[in-house]
PDB file of C-alpha atoms in Angstrom:
ATOM      1  CA  UNK A   1     176.240 109.685  97.709  1.00 86.00           C
ATOM      2  CA  UNK A   2     177.975 112.724  96.102  1.00 92.00           C
ATOM      3  CA  UNK A   3     181.382 113.616  97.570  1.00 92.00           C
ATOM      4  CA  UNK A   4     181.500 116.692  99.748  1.00 86.00           C
ATOM      5  CA  UNK A   5     184.325 118.768 101.172  1.00 86.00           C
ATOM      6  CA  UNK A   6     184.127 119.485 104.966  1.00 84.00           C
ATOM      7  CA  UNK A   7     185.245 123.059 105.653  1.00 87.00           C
ATOM      8  CA  UNK A   8     184.976 125.627 108.355  1.00 90.00           C
ATOM      9  CA  UNK A   9     184.269 128.420 105.844  1.00 89.00           C
ATOM     10  CA  UNK A  10     180.877 129.974 104.609  1.00 86.00           C
ATOM     11  CA  UNK A  11     181.932 132.218 101.854  1.00 88.00           C
ATOM     12  CA  UNK A  12     184.425 134.703 103.420  1.00 91.00           C
ATOM     13  CA  UNK A  13     183.369 133.835 106.960  1.00 94.00           C
ATOM     14  CA  UNK A  14     184.555 131.070 109.302  1.00 94.00           C
ATOM     15  CA  UNK A  15     182.787 128.906 111.949  1.00 94.00           C
ATOM     16  CA  UNK A  16     185.022 126.907 114.277  1.00 95.00           C
ATOM     17  CA  UNK A  17     184.132 124.458 117.011  1.00 95.00           C
ATOM     18  CA  UNK A  18     186.551 123.091 119.577  1.00 95.00           C
ATOM     19  CA  UNK A  19     186.416 119.411 120.703  1.00 93.00           C
ATOM     20  CA  UNK A  20     185.982 120.239 124.409  1.00 90.00           C
ATOM     21  CA  UNK A  21     184.009 117.003 125.424  1.00 91.00           C
ATOM     22  CA  UNK A  22     186.066 115.484 128.168  1.00 91.00           C
ATOM     23  CA  UNK A  23     183.674 112.583 129.251  1.00 88.00           C
ATOM     24  CA  UNK A  24     185.042 110.102 126.752  1.00 90.00           C
ATOM     25  CA  UNK A  25     186.760 106.806 127.202  1.00 89.00           C
ATOM     26  CA  UNK A  26     189.487 107.910 124.749  1.00 91.00           C
ATOM     27  CA  UNK A  27     190.513 110.693 127.032  1.00 93.00           C
ATOM     28  CA  UNK A  28     190.122 108.865 130.308  1.00 92.00           C
ATOM     29  CA  UNK A  29     192.622 106.191 129.090  1.00 92.00           C
ATOM     30  CA  UNK A  30     195.313 108.861 128.511  1.00 93.00           C
ATOM     31  CA  UNK A  31     194.962 110.075 132.187  1.00 94.00           C
ATOM     32  CA  UNK A  32     196.308 108.619 135.326  1.00 93.00           C
ATOM     33  CA  UNK A  33     193.822 107.473 138.074  1.00 91.00           C
ATOM     34  CA  UNK A  34     193.243 109.713 141.106  1.00 85.00           C
ATOM     35  CA  UNK A  35     192.659 108.392 144.692  1.00 85.00           C
ATOM     36  CA  UNK A  36     189.021 107.727 143.896  1.00 87.00           C
ATOM     37  CA  UNK A  37     189.949 105.465 141.021  1.00 87.00           C
ATOM     38  CA  UNK A  38     188.649 107.870 138.381  1.00 90.00           C
ATOM     39  CA  UNK A  39     190.785 109.908 135.878  1.00 92.00           C
ATOM     40  CA  UNK A  40     192.677 112.624 137.645  1.00 93.00           C
ATOM     41  CA  UNK A  41     191.228 116.040 137.207  1.00 92.00           C
ATOM     42  CA  UNK A  42     194.582 117.585 138.290  1.00 93.00           C
ATOM     43  CA  UNK A  43     196.341 115.759 135.644  1.00 95.00           C
ATOM     44  CA  UNK A  44     193.873 116.956 132.965  1.00 95.00           C
ATOM     45  CA  UNK A  45     194.267 120.575 134.142  1.00 96.00           C
ATOM     46  CA  UNK A  46     198.009 120.219 133.722  1.00 96.00           C
ATOM     47  CA  UNK A  47     197.635 118.837 130.184  1.00 97.00           C
ATOM     48  CA  UNK A  48     195.209 121.468 128.937  1.00 97.00           C
ATOM     49  CA  UNK A  49     197.151 124.347 130.501  1.00 97.00           C
ATOM     50  CA  UNK A  50     200.365 123.377 128.761  1.00 97.00           C
ATOM     51  CA  UNK A  51     201.041 124.885 125.243  1.00 97.00           C
ATOM     52  CA  UNK A  52     202.094 122.205 122.859  1.00 96.00           C
ATOM     53  CA  UNK A  53     200.625 119.260 124.836  1.00 97.00           C
ATOM     54  CA  UNK A  54     198.940 116.704 122.664  1.00 97.00           C
ATOM     55  CA  UNK A  55     195.876 116.259 124.774  1.00 97.00           C
ATOM     56  CA  UNK A  56     195.434 120.154 124.701  1.00 97.00           C
ATOM     57  CA  UNK A  57     195.804 120.182 120.997  1.00 97.00           C
ATOM     58  CA  UNK A  58     193.307 117.381 120.423  1.00 96.00           C
ATOM     59  CA  UNK A  59     190.606 118.961 122.645  1.00 97.00           C
ATOM     60  CA  UNK A  60     191.193 122.495 121.372  1.00 97.00           C
ATOM     61  CA  UNK A  61     191.125 121.522 117.589  1.00 95.00           C
ATOM     62  CA  UNK A  62     191.432 124.743 115.474  1.00 96.00           C
ATOM     63  CA  UNK A  63     190.284 126.971 118.302  1.00 97.00           C
ATOM     64  CA  UNK A  64     193.707 128.390 119.222  1.00 98.00           C
ATOM     65  CA  UNK A  65     194.625 129.214 115.582  1.00 97.00           C
ATOM     66  CA  UNK A  66     191.229 130.809 115.129  1.00 97.00           C
ATOM     67  CA  UNK A  67     191.229 132.870 118.195  1.00 98.00           C
ATOM     68  CA  UNK A  68     194.748 134.299 117.323  1.00 98.00           C
ATOM     69  CA  UNK A  69     194.073 134.682 113.555  1.00 98.00           C
ATOM     70  CA  UNK A  70     193.232 138.363 113.681  1.00 98.00           C
ATOM     71  CA  UNK A  71     196.244 139.012 115.884  1.00 98.00           C
ATOM     72  CA  UNK A  72     198.451 137.376 113.327  1.00 98.00           C
ATOM     73  CA  UNK A  73     196.744 139.430 110.561  1.00 98.00           C
ATOM     74  CA  UNK A  74     197.551 142.570 112.336  1.00 98.00           C
ATOM     75  CA  UNK A  75     201.275 141.634 112.548  1.00 97.00           C
ATOM     76  CA  UNK A  76     201.427 140.430 108.941  1.00 97.00           C
ATOM     77  CA  UNK A  77     199.618 143.383 107.318  1.00 96.00           C
ATOM     78  CA  UNK A  78     200.406 146.255 109.740  1.00 92.00           C
ATOM     79  CA  UNK A  79     196.903 146.605 111.218  1.00 96.00           C
ATOM     80  CA  UNK A  80     195.638 146.747 114.828  1.00 98.00           C
ATOM     81  CA  UNK A  81     193.272 144.613 116.989  1.00 98.00           C
ATOM     82  CA  UNK A  82     190.759 145.883 119.613  1.00 98.00           C
ATOM     83  CA  UNK A  83     189.900 143.224 122.067  1.00 98.00           C
ATOM     84  CA  UNK A  84     187.211 142.952 124.813  1.00 97.00           C
ATOM     85  CA  UNK A  85     187.646 139.947 126.960  1.00 97.00           C
ATOM     86  CA  UNK A  86     186.194 138.422 130.036  1.00 96.00           C
ATOM     87  CA  UNK A  87     188.273 135.557 131.469  1.00 97.00           C
ATOM     88  CA  UNK A  88     191.883 135.556 130.250  1.00 98.00           C
ATOM     89  CA  UNK A  89     194.268 133.056 131.786  1.00 97.00           C
ATOM     90  CA  UNK A  90     195.537 130.774 128.910  1.00 98.00           C
ATOM     91  CA  UNK A  91     199.296 131.031 128.670  1.00 97.00           C
ATOM     92  CA  UNK A  92     199.375 130.663 124.872  1.00 98.00           C
ATOM     93  CA  UNK A  93     196.685 133.274 124.255  1.00 98.00           C
ATOM     94  CA  UNK A  94     198.264 135.706 126.630  1.00 98.00           C
ATOM     95  CA  UNK A  95     201.624 135.187 124.788  1.00 98.00           C
ATOM     96  CA  UNK A  96     199.787 136.053 121.570  1.00 98.00           C
ATOM     97  CA  UNK A  97     198.533 139.290 122.922  1.00 98.00           C
ATOM     98  CA  UNK A  98     201.972 140.147 124.158  1.00 98.00           C
ATOM     99  CA  UNK A  99     203.405 139.410 120.740  1.00 97.00           C
ATOM    100  CA  UNK A 100     201.123 142.151 119.298  1.00 97.00           C
ATOM    101  CA  UNK A 101     202.567 144.955 121.471  1.00 97.00           C
ATOM    102  CA  UNK A 102     201.869 148.133 119.628  1.00 96.00           C
ATOM    103  CA  UNK A 103     199.217 146.474 117.478  1.00 98.00           C
ATOM    104  CA  UNK A 104     196.622 145.543 120.052  1.00 98.00           C
ATOM    105  CA  UNK A 105     194.411 147.326 122.682  1.00 98.00           C
ATOM    106  CA  UNK A 106     192.667 145.179 125.177  1.00 98.00           C
ATOM    107  CA  UNK A 107     189.597 145.896 127.381  1.00 97.00           C
ATOM    108  CA  UNK A 108     189.740 143.406 130.187  1.00 97.00           C
ATOM    109  CA  UNK A 109     186.822 142.898 132.513  1.00 95.00           C
ATOM    110  CA  UNK A 110     187.035 141.671 136.109  1.00 94.00           C
ATOM    111  CA  UNK A 111     186.305 137.905 136.412  1.00 92.00           C
ATOM    112  CA  UNK A 112     185.671 136.893 140.037  1.00 90.00           C
ATOM    113  CA  UNK A 113     186.400 133.531 141.660  1.00 89.00           C
ATOM    114  CA  UNK A 114     185.666 131.841 144.937  1.00 86.00           C
ATOM    115  CA  UNK A 115     187.874 130.576 147.711  1.00 84.00           C
ATOM    116  CA  UNK A 116     187.406 128.725 150.995  1.00 78.00           C
ATOM    117  CA  UNK A 117     187.946 130.807 154.071  1.00 76.00           C
ATOM    118  CA  UNK A 118     189.176 129.589 157.484  1.00 77.00           C
ATOM    119  CA  UNK A 119     185.664 128.515 158.453  1.00 77.00           C
ATOM    120  CA  UNK A 120     185.170 126.421 155.227  1.00 78.00           C
ATOM    121  CA  UNK A 121     182.873 128.990 153.777  1.00 83.00           C
ATOM    122  CA  UNK A 122     183.079 129.910 150.115  1.00 85.00           C
ATOM    123  CA  UNK A 123     183.885 133.637 149.656  1.00 87.00           C
ATOM    124  CA  UNK A 124     183.921 135.609 146.352  1.00 87.00           C
ATOM    125  CA  UNK A 125     187.313 137.073 145.399  1.00 90.00           C
ATOM    126  CA  UNK A 126     186.876 140.121 143.268  1.00 91.00           C
ATOM    127  CA  UNK A 127     188.753 139.790 139.933  1.00 93.00           C
ATOM    128  CA  UNK A 128     190.425 136.698 141.275  1.00 93.00           C
ATOM    129  CA  UNK A 129     190.525 134.978 137.862  1.00 94.00           C
ATOM    130  CA  UNK A 130     192.292 137.881 135.905  1.00 96.00           C
ATOM    131  CA  UNK A 131     194.336 139.672 138.596  1.00 96.00           C
ATOM    132  CA  UNK A 132     197.633 138.055 137.793  1.00 96.00           C
ATOM    133  CA  UNK A 133     197.106 138.247 134.067  1.00 97.00           C
ATOM    134  CA  UNK A 134     196.240 141.930 134.465  1.00 97.00           C
ATOM    135  CA  UNK A 135     199.395 142.749 136.159  1.00 97.00           C
ATOM    136  CA  UNK A 136     201.446 140.698 133.780  1.00 97.00           C
ATOM    137  CA  UNK A 137     199.933 142.404 130.694  1.00 97.00           C
ATOM    138  CA  UNK A 138     200.266 145.853 132.124  1.00 97.00           C
ATOM    139  CA  UNK A 139     204.053 145.448 132.136  1.00 97.00           C
ATOM    140  CA  UNK A 140     203.978 144.568 128.428  1.00 98.00           C
ATOM    141  CA  UNK A 141     200.959 146.493 126.894  1.00 98.00           C
ATOM    142  CA  UNK A 142     201.060 149.518 129.310  1.00 97.00           C
ATOM    143  CA  UNK A 143     198.242 152.007 128.503  1.00 96.00           C
ATOM    144  CA  UNK A 144     196.930 149.665 125.713  1.00 98.00           C
ATOM    145  CA  UNK A 145     195.460 147.511 128.499  1.00 97.00           C
ATOM    146  CA  UNK A 146     192.162 149.031 129.672  1.00 96.00           C
ATOM    147  CA  UNK A 147     190.566 147.782 132.918  1.00 95.00           C
ATOM    148  CA  UNK A 148     186.808 147.283 132.857  1.00 93.00           C
ATOM    149  CA  UNK A 149     186.241 146.615 136.629  1.00 91.00           C
ATOM    150  CA  UNK A 150     182.502 146.461 137.099  1.00 90.00           C
ATOM    151  CA  UNK A 151     180.922 147.115 140.523  1.00 86.00           C
ATOM    152  CA  UNK A 152     180.981 144.325 143.071  1.00 84.00           C
ATOM    153  CA  UNK A 153     177.996 142.090 142.922  1.00 78.00           C
ATOM    154  CA  UNK A 154     176.438 140.030 140.010  1.00 77.00           C
ATOM    155  CA  UNK A 155     177.831 142.118 137.233  1.00 82.00           C
ATOM    156  CA  UNK A 156     179.609 140.254 134.408  1.00 87.00           C
ATOM    157  CA  UNK A 157     181.580 141.991 131.574  1.00 90.00           C
ATOM    158  CA  UNK A 158     181.037 138.915 129.350  1.00 92.00           C
ATOM    159  CA  UNK A 159     182.591 140.332 126.112  1.00 94.00           C
ATOM    160  CA  UNK A 160     184.635 137.833 123.968  1.00 96.00           C
ATOM    161  CA  UNK A 161     185.496 139.645 120.708  1.00 98.00           C
ATOM    162  CA  UNK A 162     188.384 140.930 118.630  1.00 98.00           C
ATOM    163  CA  UNK A 163     188.010 143.593 115.850  1.00 98.00           C
ATOM    164  CA  UNK A 164     190.640 143.802 113.215  1.00 98.00           C
ATOM    165  CA  UNK A 165     191.285 147.371 111.805  1.00 98.00           C
ATOM    166  CA  UNK A 166     193.596 147.874 108.773  1.00 98.00           C
ATOM    167  CA  UNK A 167     196.619 150.327 108.969  1.00 95.00           C
ATOM    168  CA  UNK A 168     194.373 152.745 106.897  1.00 96.00           C
ATOM    169  CA  UNK A 169     191.785 152.629 109.797  1.00 96.00           C
ATOM    170  CA  UNK A 170     189.181 150.554 108.268  1.00 98.00           C
ATOM    171  CA  UNK A 171     187.439 147.970 110.414  1.00 98.00           C
ATOM    172  CA  UNK A 172     187.397 144.791 108.293  1.00 98.00           C
ATOM    173  CA  UNK A 173     186.694 141.711 110.518  1.00 98.00           C
ATOM    174  CA  UNK A 174     185.422 140.696 113.894  1.00 98.00           C
ATOM    175  CA  UNK A 175     186.003 137.458 115.832  1.00 97.00           C
ATOM    176  CA  UNK A 176     183.359 136.480 118.505  1.00 96.00           C
ATOM    177  CA  UNK A 177     181.638 133.514 119.836  1.00 95.00           C
ATOM    178  CA  UNK A 178     181.268 131.587 123.171  1.00 95.00           C
ATOM    179  CA  UNK A 179     184.906 130.769 123.867  1.00 97.00           C
ATOM    180  CA  UNK A 180     186.680 132.297 126.930  1.00 97.00           C
ATOM    181  CA  UNK A 181     190.365 132.833 126.612  1.00 98.00           C
ATOM    182  CA  UNK A 182     191.211 130.104 129.228  1.00 98.00           C
ATOM    183  CA  UNK A 183     192.397 126.603 129.081  1.00 97.00           C
ATOM    184  CA  UNK A 184     188.983 125.283 130.158  1.00 96.00           C
ATOM    185  CA  UNK A 185     187.292 127.437 127.513  1.00 97.00           C
ATOM    186  CA  UNK A 186     189.590 125.930 124.811  1.00 97.00           C
ATOM    187  CA  UNK A 187     189.573 122.328 125.964  1.00 97.00           C
ATOM    188  CA  UNK A 188     187.015 121.432 128.603  1.00 96.00           C
ATOM    189  CA  UNK A 189     183.702 122.952 127.268  1.00 95.00           C
ATOM    190  CA  UNK A 190     181.852 122.889 123.927  1.00 95.00           C
ATOM    191  CA  UNK A 191     182.622 126.220 122.357  1.00 96.00           C
ATOM    192  CA  UNK A 192     182.355 128.058 119.088  1.00 96.00           C
ATOM    193  CA  UNK A 193     184.340 130.835 117.354  1.00 97.00           C
ATOM    194  CA  UNK A 194     182.803 132.921 114.615  1.00 96.00           C
ATOM    195  CA  UNK A 195     184.957 135.055 112.267  1.00 97.00           C
ATOM    196  CA  UNK A 196     182.934 137.638 110.285  1.00 96.00           C
ATOM    197  CA  UNK A 197     184.664 139.265 107.370  1.00 96.00           C
ATOM    198  CA  UNK A 198     182.217 142.217 106.930  1.00 95.00           C
ATOM    199  CA  UNK A 199     183.100 145.888 107.127  1.00 96.00           C
ATOM    200  CA  UNK A 200     179.677 147.015 108.407  1.00 94.00           C
ATOM    201  CA  UNK A 201     179.523 144.528 111.266  1.00 95.00           C
ATOM    202  CA  UNK A 202     183.166 145.022 112.105  1.00 96.00           C
ATOM    203  CA  UNK A 203     182.609 148.829 112.283  1.00 96.00           C
ATOM    204  CA  UNK A 204     179.700 148.446 114.566  1.00 94.00           C
ATOM    205  CA  UNK A 205     181.734 146.154 116.778  1.00 96.00           C
ATOM    206  CA  UNK A 206     184.645 148.739 116.879  1.00 97.00           C
ATOM    207  CA  UNK A 207     182.032 151.481 117.845  1.00 95.00           C
ATOM    208  CA  UNK A 208     180.746 149.270 120.601  1.00 93.00           C
ATOM    209  CA  UNK A 209     184.394 148.580 121.766  1.00 95.00           C
ATOM    210  CA  UNK A 210     184.853 152.492 121.960  1.00 95.00           C
ATOM    211  CA  UNK A 211     181.707 152.735 123.891  1.00 92.00           C
ATOM    212  CA  UNK A 212     182.930 150.127 126.322  1.00 92.00           C
ATOM    213  CA  UNK A 213     186.009 152.098 126.803  1.00 93.00           C
ATOM    214  CA  UNK A 214     184.145 155.322 127.297  1.00 91.00           C
ATOM    215  CA  UNK A 215     181.660 153.863 129.656  1.00 86.00           C
ATOM    216  CA  UNK A 216     184.436 153.264 132.269  1.00 75.00           C
ATOM    217  CA  UNK A 217     182.432 150.326 133.790  1.00 70.00           C
ATOM    218  CA  UNK A 218     179.536 152.502 134.781  1.00 71.00           C
ATOM    219  CA  UNK A 219     176.941 150.743 132.772  1.00 63.00           C
ATOM    220  CA  UNK A 220     175.383 153.924 131.601  1.00 60.00           C
ATOM    221  CA  UNK A 221     172.107 154.081 129.515  1.00 54.00           C
ATOM    222  CA  UNK A 222     173.761 154.967 126.239  1.00 61.00           C
ATOM    223  CA  UNK A 223     176.095 152.079 126.510  1.00 61.00           C
ATOM    224  CA  UNK A 224     173.351 149.641 127.110  1.00 60.00           C
ATOM    225  CA  UNK A 225     171.346 151.016 124.144  1.00 64.00           C
ATOM    226  CA  UNK A 226     174.459 150.613 121.865  1.00 65.00           C
ATOM    227  CA  UNK A 227     174.748 147.060 122.972  1.00 66.00           C
ATOM    228  CA  UNK A 228     171.087 146.451 122.101  1.00 65.00           C
ATOM    229  CA  UNK A 229     171.589 147.958 118.609  1.00 67.00           C
ATOM    230  CA  UNK A 230     174.675 145.796 117.992  1.00 65.00           C
ATOM    231  CA  UNK A 231     172.660 142.593 118.755  1.00 65.00           C
ATOM    232  CA  UNK A 232     170.012 143.688 116.331  1.00 66.00           C
ATOM    233  CA  UNK A 233     172.438 144.376 113.553  1.00 64.00           C
ATOM    234  CA  UNK A 234     174.163 140.983 114.094  1.00 62.00           C
ATOM    235  CA  UNK A 235     170.873 139.083 113.862  1.00 61.00           C
ATOM    236  CA  UNK A 236     169.878 140.884 110.744  1.00 62.00           C
ATOM    237  CA  UNK A 237     173.245 140.226 109.094  1.00 57.00           C
ATOM    238  CA  UNK A 238     173.286 136.521 110.107  1.00 56.00           C
ATOM    239  CA  UNK A 239     169.649 136.294 108.489  1.00 55.00           C
ATOM    240  CA  UNK A 240     170.956 137.910 105.316  1.00 54.00           C
ATOM    241  CA  UNK A 241     173.925 135.518 105.119  1.00 50.00           C
ATOM    242  CA  UNK A 242     171.779 132.473 105.600  1.00 48.00           C
ATOM    243  CA  UNK A 243     170.051 133.158 102.268  1.00 48.00           C
ATOM    244  CA  UNK A 244     166.311 132.547 101.428  1.00 46.00           C
ATOM    245  CA  UNK A 245     166.496 128.984 102.619  1.00 47.00           C
ATOM    246  CA  UNK A 246     167.587 129.851 106.161  1.00 47.00           C
ATOM    247  CA  UNK A 247     165.551 129.070 109.261  1.00 47.00           C
ATOM    248  CA  UNK A 248     164.865 132.307 110.877  1.00 48.00           C
ATOM    249  CA  UNK A 249     163.830 130.765 114.318  1.00 51.00           C
ATOM    250  CA  UNK A 250     167.043 128.782 114.560  1.00 47.00           C
ATOM    251  CA  UNK A 251     169.169 131.777 113.429  1.00 46.00           C
ATOM    252  CA  UNK A 252     167.468 133.965 115.949  1.00 50.00           C
ATOM    253  CA  UNK A 253     168.335 131.541 118.841  1.00 48.00           C
ATOM    254  CA  UNK A 254     171.982 131.423 117.430  1.00 46.00           C
ATOM    255  CA  UNK A 255     172.224 135.238 117.607  1.00 49.00           C
ATOM    256  CA  UNK A 256     171.019 135.180 121.154  1.00 50.00           C
ATOM    257  CA  UNK A 257     173.777 132.703 122.154  1.00 43.00           C
ATOM    258  CA  UNK A 258     176.514 134.560 120.169  1.00 44.00           C
TER     259      UNK A 258
END
């Protein structure tokens, strides 16, 4: 067969996948056994939550570098990043945001968790996932951290994107995908990261970010309509980038997932 070069790039754009499949013999052999005789989940959590750990690096693959690439671009070229995030607990990613103080604004949604009460019943804890991170980032980012605290119930602020804007004020790139900014999102789930180098799409994402900020977690009709328009634009651009040989049905499903 003809030789090929494996790459994560499609023209100017990038598509990155982590290696977050943990049900493998290779991984189980690296972990100590728990009381049940199976690989220790606690040991795995410690590995994937420790920056620089070899198991973490193997499972995350290029995901950490990709997720922080626009933050690095803002530092290197004097631009600014606008982030909208759902779950944010990974130490290395939090440190990357702190490093961009003055060059980043973050909309952070509430991410609830559950805890067992005195009666052994599971109770939902409002913003239990992000509360500690929120307090920590507030001390560093100040007013550049914006709370998106949705009403209690089954509401999820499930945004996971970063828009890069040049120092001249032009939106140039957007990073999105399925990956939550957590150790499990990086290492214990199969996730993707999509970096789109397109002014039009980046501008629409920036507009969407601004609408998120203005909405103040009230879920108003104009915000929901803006979200619907953004999804339509993303699908049309992905179809265009795929070229005449693309498969519309498959691309449509991809857009729904993204």
